[in-house]
Backbone as a ProteinNet text record, in pm:
[ID]
protein_1_A
[PRIMARY]
MHDFQVLVTQSPPFTVVTLSGELDVLTVSRLREQVAPLLARPGTRILFDLTRLRFIDSAGIRVLIDACVRTPPEGGDGAVCGLSGHMRHLFGMLGLTERFTAYPTLADALHRPLDIRRHAAPLL
[TERTIARY]
9673.7	9665.2	9590.3	9641.7	9580.9	9512	9387.1	9308.4	9214.2	9257.4	9173.9	9139.5	9012.3	8967.4	8877.1	8883.1	8799.1	8728.5	8597.7	8518.5	8435.6	8447.9	8372.6	8267.3	8140.6	8029.9	7936.4	7855.3	7755.8	7619.4	7557	7420.6	7348.8	7292.5	7230.6	7138.8	7152.3	7220.2	7366.4	7423.4	7557.3	7659.8	7784.8	7899.1	7932.3	7914.6	7932.7	8075.5	8141.9	8277.1	8265	8270.9	8255.5	8392.6	8406	8532	8517.1	8618.9	8615.5	8755.2	8757.6	8884.3	8926.2	9055.2	9113.5	9170.3	9117.6	9165.2	9254.4	9383.3	9479	9591	9692	9801.7	9869.8	9866.4	9930	9844.3	9713.6	9624.1	9555.1	9568.3	9493.4	9529.2	9650	9687.8	9602.5	9561.8	9474.5	9339.8	9287.1	9160.8	9177.1	9283.5	9308.5	9314.7	9380.1	9392.5	9256.1	9164.9	9032.3	8941.1	8958.7	8869.8	8909.9	9037.3	9083.9	9013.6	9000.1	8931.3	8783	8721.9	8581.1	8561.8	8655.8	8646.4	8663.6	8723.8	8746.1	8622.4	8523.6	8403	8294.6	8245.4	8136.1	8010.8	7942.2	7816.1	7828.4	7947.5	7966.1	7907	7827.1	7774.2	7836.8	7937.2	8008.8	7939.1	7916.2	7862.5	7963.9	8020.6	8112.4	8031.4	8033	7965.5	8067.1	8046.1	8140.5	8092.6	7992.9	7934	8038.3	8133	8232.4	8367.1	8372.5	8497.5	8509.5	8615.6	8634.5	8709.5	8795.4	8879.9	8910.2	8916.3	8958.5	9039.8	9154.1	9234.3	9221.2	9297.7	9285	9320.3	9413.2	9447.5	9328.3	9258.1	9139.8	9027.3	9006.2	8901.7	8931.7	9058.8	9097.8	9060.4	9080	9045.3	8894.2	8816.3	8670.8	8627.5	8683.6	8649.9	8688	8810.2	8855.3	8764.4	8728.4	8644.6	8506.4	8448.5	8313.7	8312.3	8416.9	8423.7	8462.4	8543.5	8595.2	8517.6	8403.5	8325.4	8285.9	8283.8	8253.8	8120.1	8116	7993.4	7882.6	7913.7	7812.2	7728.9	7645.2	7559.2	7623.5	7745.5	7813.7	7767.8	7806.5	7767.7	7856.2	7864.5	7937.8	7857.5	7860.5	7781.3	7847.3	7799	7843.3	7721	7739.3	7634.6	7699.8	7619.5	7665.7	7762.5	7749.7	7838.1	7803.6	7904.6	7884.1	7861.6	7820	7800.9	7927.8	8039.7	8169	8200.8	8177.3	8207.7	8112.4	7985.2	7891.5	7940.7	7987.4	8039.6	8163.3	8254.2	8375.7	8342.8	8254.8	8217	8151.9	8070.2	8007.3	8108.7	8203.8	8306.9	8392.3	8415.7	8499.8	8422.4	8292.4	8210.7	8183.2	8200.6	8183.1	8036.7	7950.1	7807.6	7757	7828.3	7790.1	7849.9	7948.6	8017.5	7963	7900.8	7858.2	7706.4	7654.9	7519.9	7534	7457.2	7473.3	7341.9	7352.4	7238.3	7265.7	7163.1	7185	7238.6	7183.6	7223.3	7237.2	7296.5	7307.3	7168.5	7080.4	6943.9	6874.1	6892	6833.4	6887.3	7016.6	7077.5	7024.1	7008.8	6965.7	6817.2	6738.9	6594.7	6546.2	6627.6	6587.2	6702.1	6762.6	6876	6831.7	6908.4	6881.6	6928.4	6851.8	6888.1	6965.2	6967.8	7030.6	7171.4	7270.7	7409.9	7435	7516	7571.2	7467.3	7348.7	7252.8	7257.4	7309.7	7330.4	7202.3	7175.9	7069.2	7121.6	7034.7	7081.5	7165.2	7275.3	7362.5	7324.2	7237.9	7206	7084.6
16365.3	16276.6	16150.1	16036.3	15908.5	15852.2	15885.1	15841	15728	15641.7	15534.3	15435.6	15392.3	15292.2	15191.4	15065.8	14957.4	14896.9	14880.6	14815.8	14706.9	14583.7	14470.8	14429.7	14428.9	14389.8	14295.5	14224	14136.8	14203.2	14223.8	14277.1	14197	14083.4	13994.5	14070.7	14040.2	13925	13950.7	14063.3	14102.4	14097.1	14082.6	14120.5	14261.3	14359.2	14499.2	14541.7	14594.2	14646.8	14798.2	14868.3	15013.9	15076.8	15163.4	15231	15378.7	15434.9	15578.6	15636.7	15764.3	15832	15826.2	15797.6	15796	15658.4	15596.8	15465.5	15487.1	15463.1	15484.3	15382.2	15399.8	15304.1	15285.3	15385.1	15374.6	15302	15294.4	15234.4	15107.8	15076.4	14966	14830.1	14813.6	14684.2	14652.1	14752.4	14727.6	14673.6	14723	14672.1	14529	14502.4	14366.6	14266.3	14302.6	14213.5	14180.2	14274.3	14253.2	14174	14193.2	14131.6	13987.9	13957.2	13824.1	13710.1	13714.6	13603.7	13594.6	13706.1	13705.1	13631.6	13647	13583.6	13432	13385	13241.6	13168.3	13242.7	13180.8	13167.8	13046.5	13029.3	13104.9	13160.1	13227.2	13367.9	13422.7	13558.1	13660.8	13748.4	13862	13986.7	14040.7	14157.5	14283	14374.9	14506.8	14609.6	14684.6	14792.6	14919.7	14970.6	15096.6	15208.1	15290.6	15397.2	15534.9	15538.2	15664.3	15759.6	15708.1	15792.6	15797.5	15738	15738.8	15871.1	15946.3	16077.9	16069.5	15968	15958.2	15811.7	15779	15645.1	15659.5	15591.8	15594.2	15460.7	15443	15322	15196	15204.1	15086.6	15043.8	15138.8	15109.1	15052.7	15111.7	15062.4	14918.9	14889.6	14754.2	14651.8	14685.8	14593.2	14570.4	14676.8	14661.2	14571.1	14593.4	14511	14365.6	14342.9	14206.4	14137.4	14207.7	14147.7	14114.1	14202.4	14177.7	14072.8	14065.4	13966.5	13829.7	13827.7	13701.5	13646.6	13707.7	13648.5	13508.5	13416.1	13277.2	13265.6	13193.2	13183.3	13105.3	13024.9	12945.4	13034.4	13117.9	13204.8	13334.7	13358.8	13483.1	13598.4	13716.9	13836	13950.1	14054.7	14174.4	14296.9	14399.4	14519.1	14639.4	14757.4	14882.2	14964.9	15055.2	15151.1	15281.1	15386.3	15515.2	15588.8	15571	15642.7	15791.4	15874.7	16018.9	16051.9	16172.6	16214.5	16198.7	16235.7	16223.7	16076.9	15990.2	15848.3	15784.3	15824.4	15773.1	15809.5	15931.9	15977.7	15895.3	15877.5	15800.3	15656.3	15591.6	15454.4	15443.9	15541.9	15542.8	15555.9	15647.8	15668.7	15543.8	15470.8	15351.1	15225.3	15237.8	15123.7	15028.7	15076.1	14988.9	14969.5	15048.7	15032.8	14897.8	14832.5	14699.7	14588.5	14619.5	14518.8	14505.8	14611.1	14614	14619.2	14551.8	14579.5	14702.4	14807.5	14932.9	14974.7	15018.9	15067	15210.6	15294.4	15433.6	15445	15364.7	15373.6	15233.2	15227.2	15100.8	15047.1	15135.9	15093.3	15030.6	15088.5	15030.4	14889.8	14872.8	14741.4	14637.2	14675.3	14579.6	14548.1	14643.5	14622.3	14573.7	14591.5	14549.4	14480.4	14377.9	14314	14242.6	14260.4	14189.6	14046.2	13953.6	13812.4	13767.9	13848.9	13809.9	13866.3	13778.4	13821.1	13913.9	14014.4	14103.8	14187.1	14201.2	14291.1	14421.1	14521.7	14648.4	14729.8	14783.9	14881.2	15011.9	15098.8	15224.4	15304.4	15357.6	15436.9	15583	15625.5	15768.5	15805
10970.5	11085.4	11044.6	11084.6	11051.5	11175.3	11188.5	11303.5	11266.2	11177.3	11126.9	11237.6	11239.8	11334.7	11265.1	11312.1	11263.1	11382.6	11370.6	11475.1	11408.2	11456.8	11402.2	11504.6	11461.1	11548.6	11472.8	11546.6	11487.5	11496.9	11383.8	11375.3	11268.3	11307	11208.3	11113.1	10985.8	10926.8	10890.3	10934.7	10892	11004	10962.1	11043.7	10996	11083.4	11045.5	11075.8	10973.3	10987	10971.8	11085.3	11085.9	11072.9	10973.4	10946.3	10978.1	11041.1	11067.2	11047.3	11012.4	10989.2	10843.5	10822.5	10689.1	10658.1	10553.4	10509	10387.7	10408	10299.4	10308.6	10227.4	10219.7	10355.1	10440.7	10572	10675.6	10653.6	10752.5	10703.6	10577.4	10517.2	10577.6	10627.2	10685.5	10808.1	10884.2	11000.4	10956.6	10844.7	10793.3	10743.6	10670.8	10620.5	10736	10845.1	10961.1	11021.5	11020.3	11077.2	10983.2	10853.4	10754.3	10720.9	10722.8	10682.4	10756.7	10888.9	10956.8	10918.8	10885.4	10846.3	10715	10625.5	10494.3	10502.2	10608.8	10624.8	10677.1	10723	10779.8	10673.2	10648.6	10552	10596.6	10500	10527.9	10581.6	10587.1	10639.6	10544.9	10599	10522.5	10582	10513.4	10562.3	10512.6	10604.9	10571.8	10618.4	10524.9	10558.7	10580.1	10701.9	10733.5	10716.3	10613.8	10578.4	10624.2	10708.6	10752.5	10809.7	10886.8	10955.2	10883.6	10765	10688.4	10614.2	10643.5	10581.1	10448.4	10434.5	10316.1	10288.5	10160.2	10117.9	9990.4	9985.4	9863.8	9791.5	9685.7	9604.1	9682.3	9776.2	9857.2	9942.3	9998.6	10078.6	9995	9879	9788.8	9746.7	9723.9	9683.6	9791.4	9917.6	10026.1	10029.4	10011.5	10009.2	9894.9	9777	9660.7	9687.5	9733.8	9761.4	9861.3	9966.8	10071.2	10017.3	9939.8	9889.7	9779.4	9701	9593.7	9648.6	9754.4	9806.7	9925.4	9959.8	10067.7	10026.4	10121.1	10086.5	10014	9902.9	9825.4	9894	9994.6	10062.7	10154	10095.6	10174.8	10215.3	10173	10208.4	10122	10161.2	10086.8	10132.9	10053.1	10089.8	10051.9	10137.3	10112.7	10177.8	10139.4	10200.7	10237.4	10332.4	10365.9	10409.5	10410.3	10460.3	10370	10239.5	10147.5	10145.7	10163.3	10150.6	10003.2	9974.8	9836.1	9754.7	9814.1	9746	9716.9	9815	9793.7	9694.3	9694.6	9593.5	9454.8	9439.3	9310.9	9271.8	9365.9	9340.6	9303.8	9381	9351.3	9214	9177.5	9046.2	8934.3	8950.6	8848.8	8828.2	8934.9	8926.9	8888	8868.2	8830.6	8946	9067.6	9183.6	9221.2	9161.6	9191.2	9145.5	9055.4	9008.2	9093.7	9175.1	9255.4	9396.6	9445.6	9584.5	9596.3	9699.4	9743.3	9830.8	9803.9	9876.9	9940.7	10064.5	10140.7	10182	10183.2	10224.3	10367.3	10460.3	10600.6	10660	10776.3	10848	10882.8	10924.8	10958.7	10838.5	10720.1	10599.3	10575.1	10592	10568.8	10666.2	10791.2	10892.8	10884.1	10835	10828.1	10692.6	10587.7	10453.6	10381.3	10440.8	10373.6	10246.7	10141.8	10016.6	10029.9	9975.6	9981.7	9858.4	9756.8	9630.8	9626	9608.9	9603.5	9485.5	9514.2	9411.7	9337.5	9389.7	9328.9	9406.1	9344	9412.2	9418.4	9534.3	9548.9	9488.2	9441.3	9383.4	9482.5	9435.4	9520.6	9524.2	9436.4	9428.9	9506.5
[MASK]
++++++++++++++++++++++++++++++++++++++++++++++++++++++++++++++++++++++++++++++++++++++++++++++++++++++++++++++++++++++++++++

């Protein structure tokens, strides 16, 4: 069952993109539609909250990478939070720990945002 959902909210300093369900080749277009306008805004700091994401395939990972790499450089940033143990392992195996700023929880991200682009907090 594909019960994927995307919720975009503002929680300074981030635009939080909360993902839930299963992000795969069949649902990834919904995420792309939500993220594209965010990437067009200078200074956007996107935080992907993956706490409720049960599954992600390579198509979903590609969108996360694209969004975090293509955030506008004029003060923009990209980050993730709420990685499950399985996702931390997957991100580590794929070398994504070097591409993302990662926070254990949404609360950590909102209360201790890093100011330096592309410096990843430890994922473990």
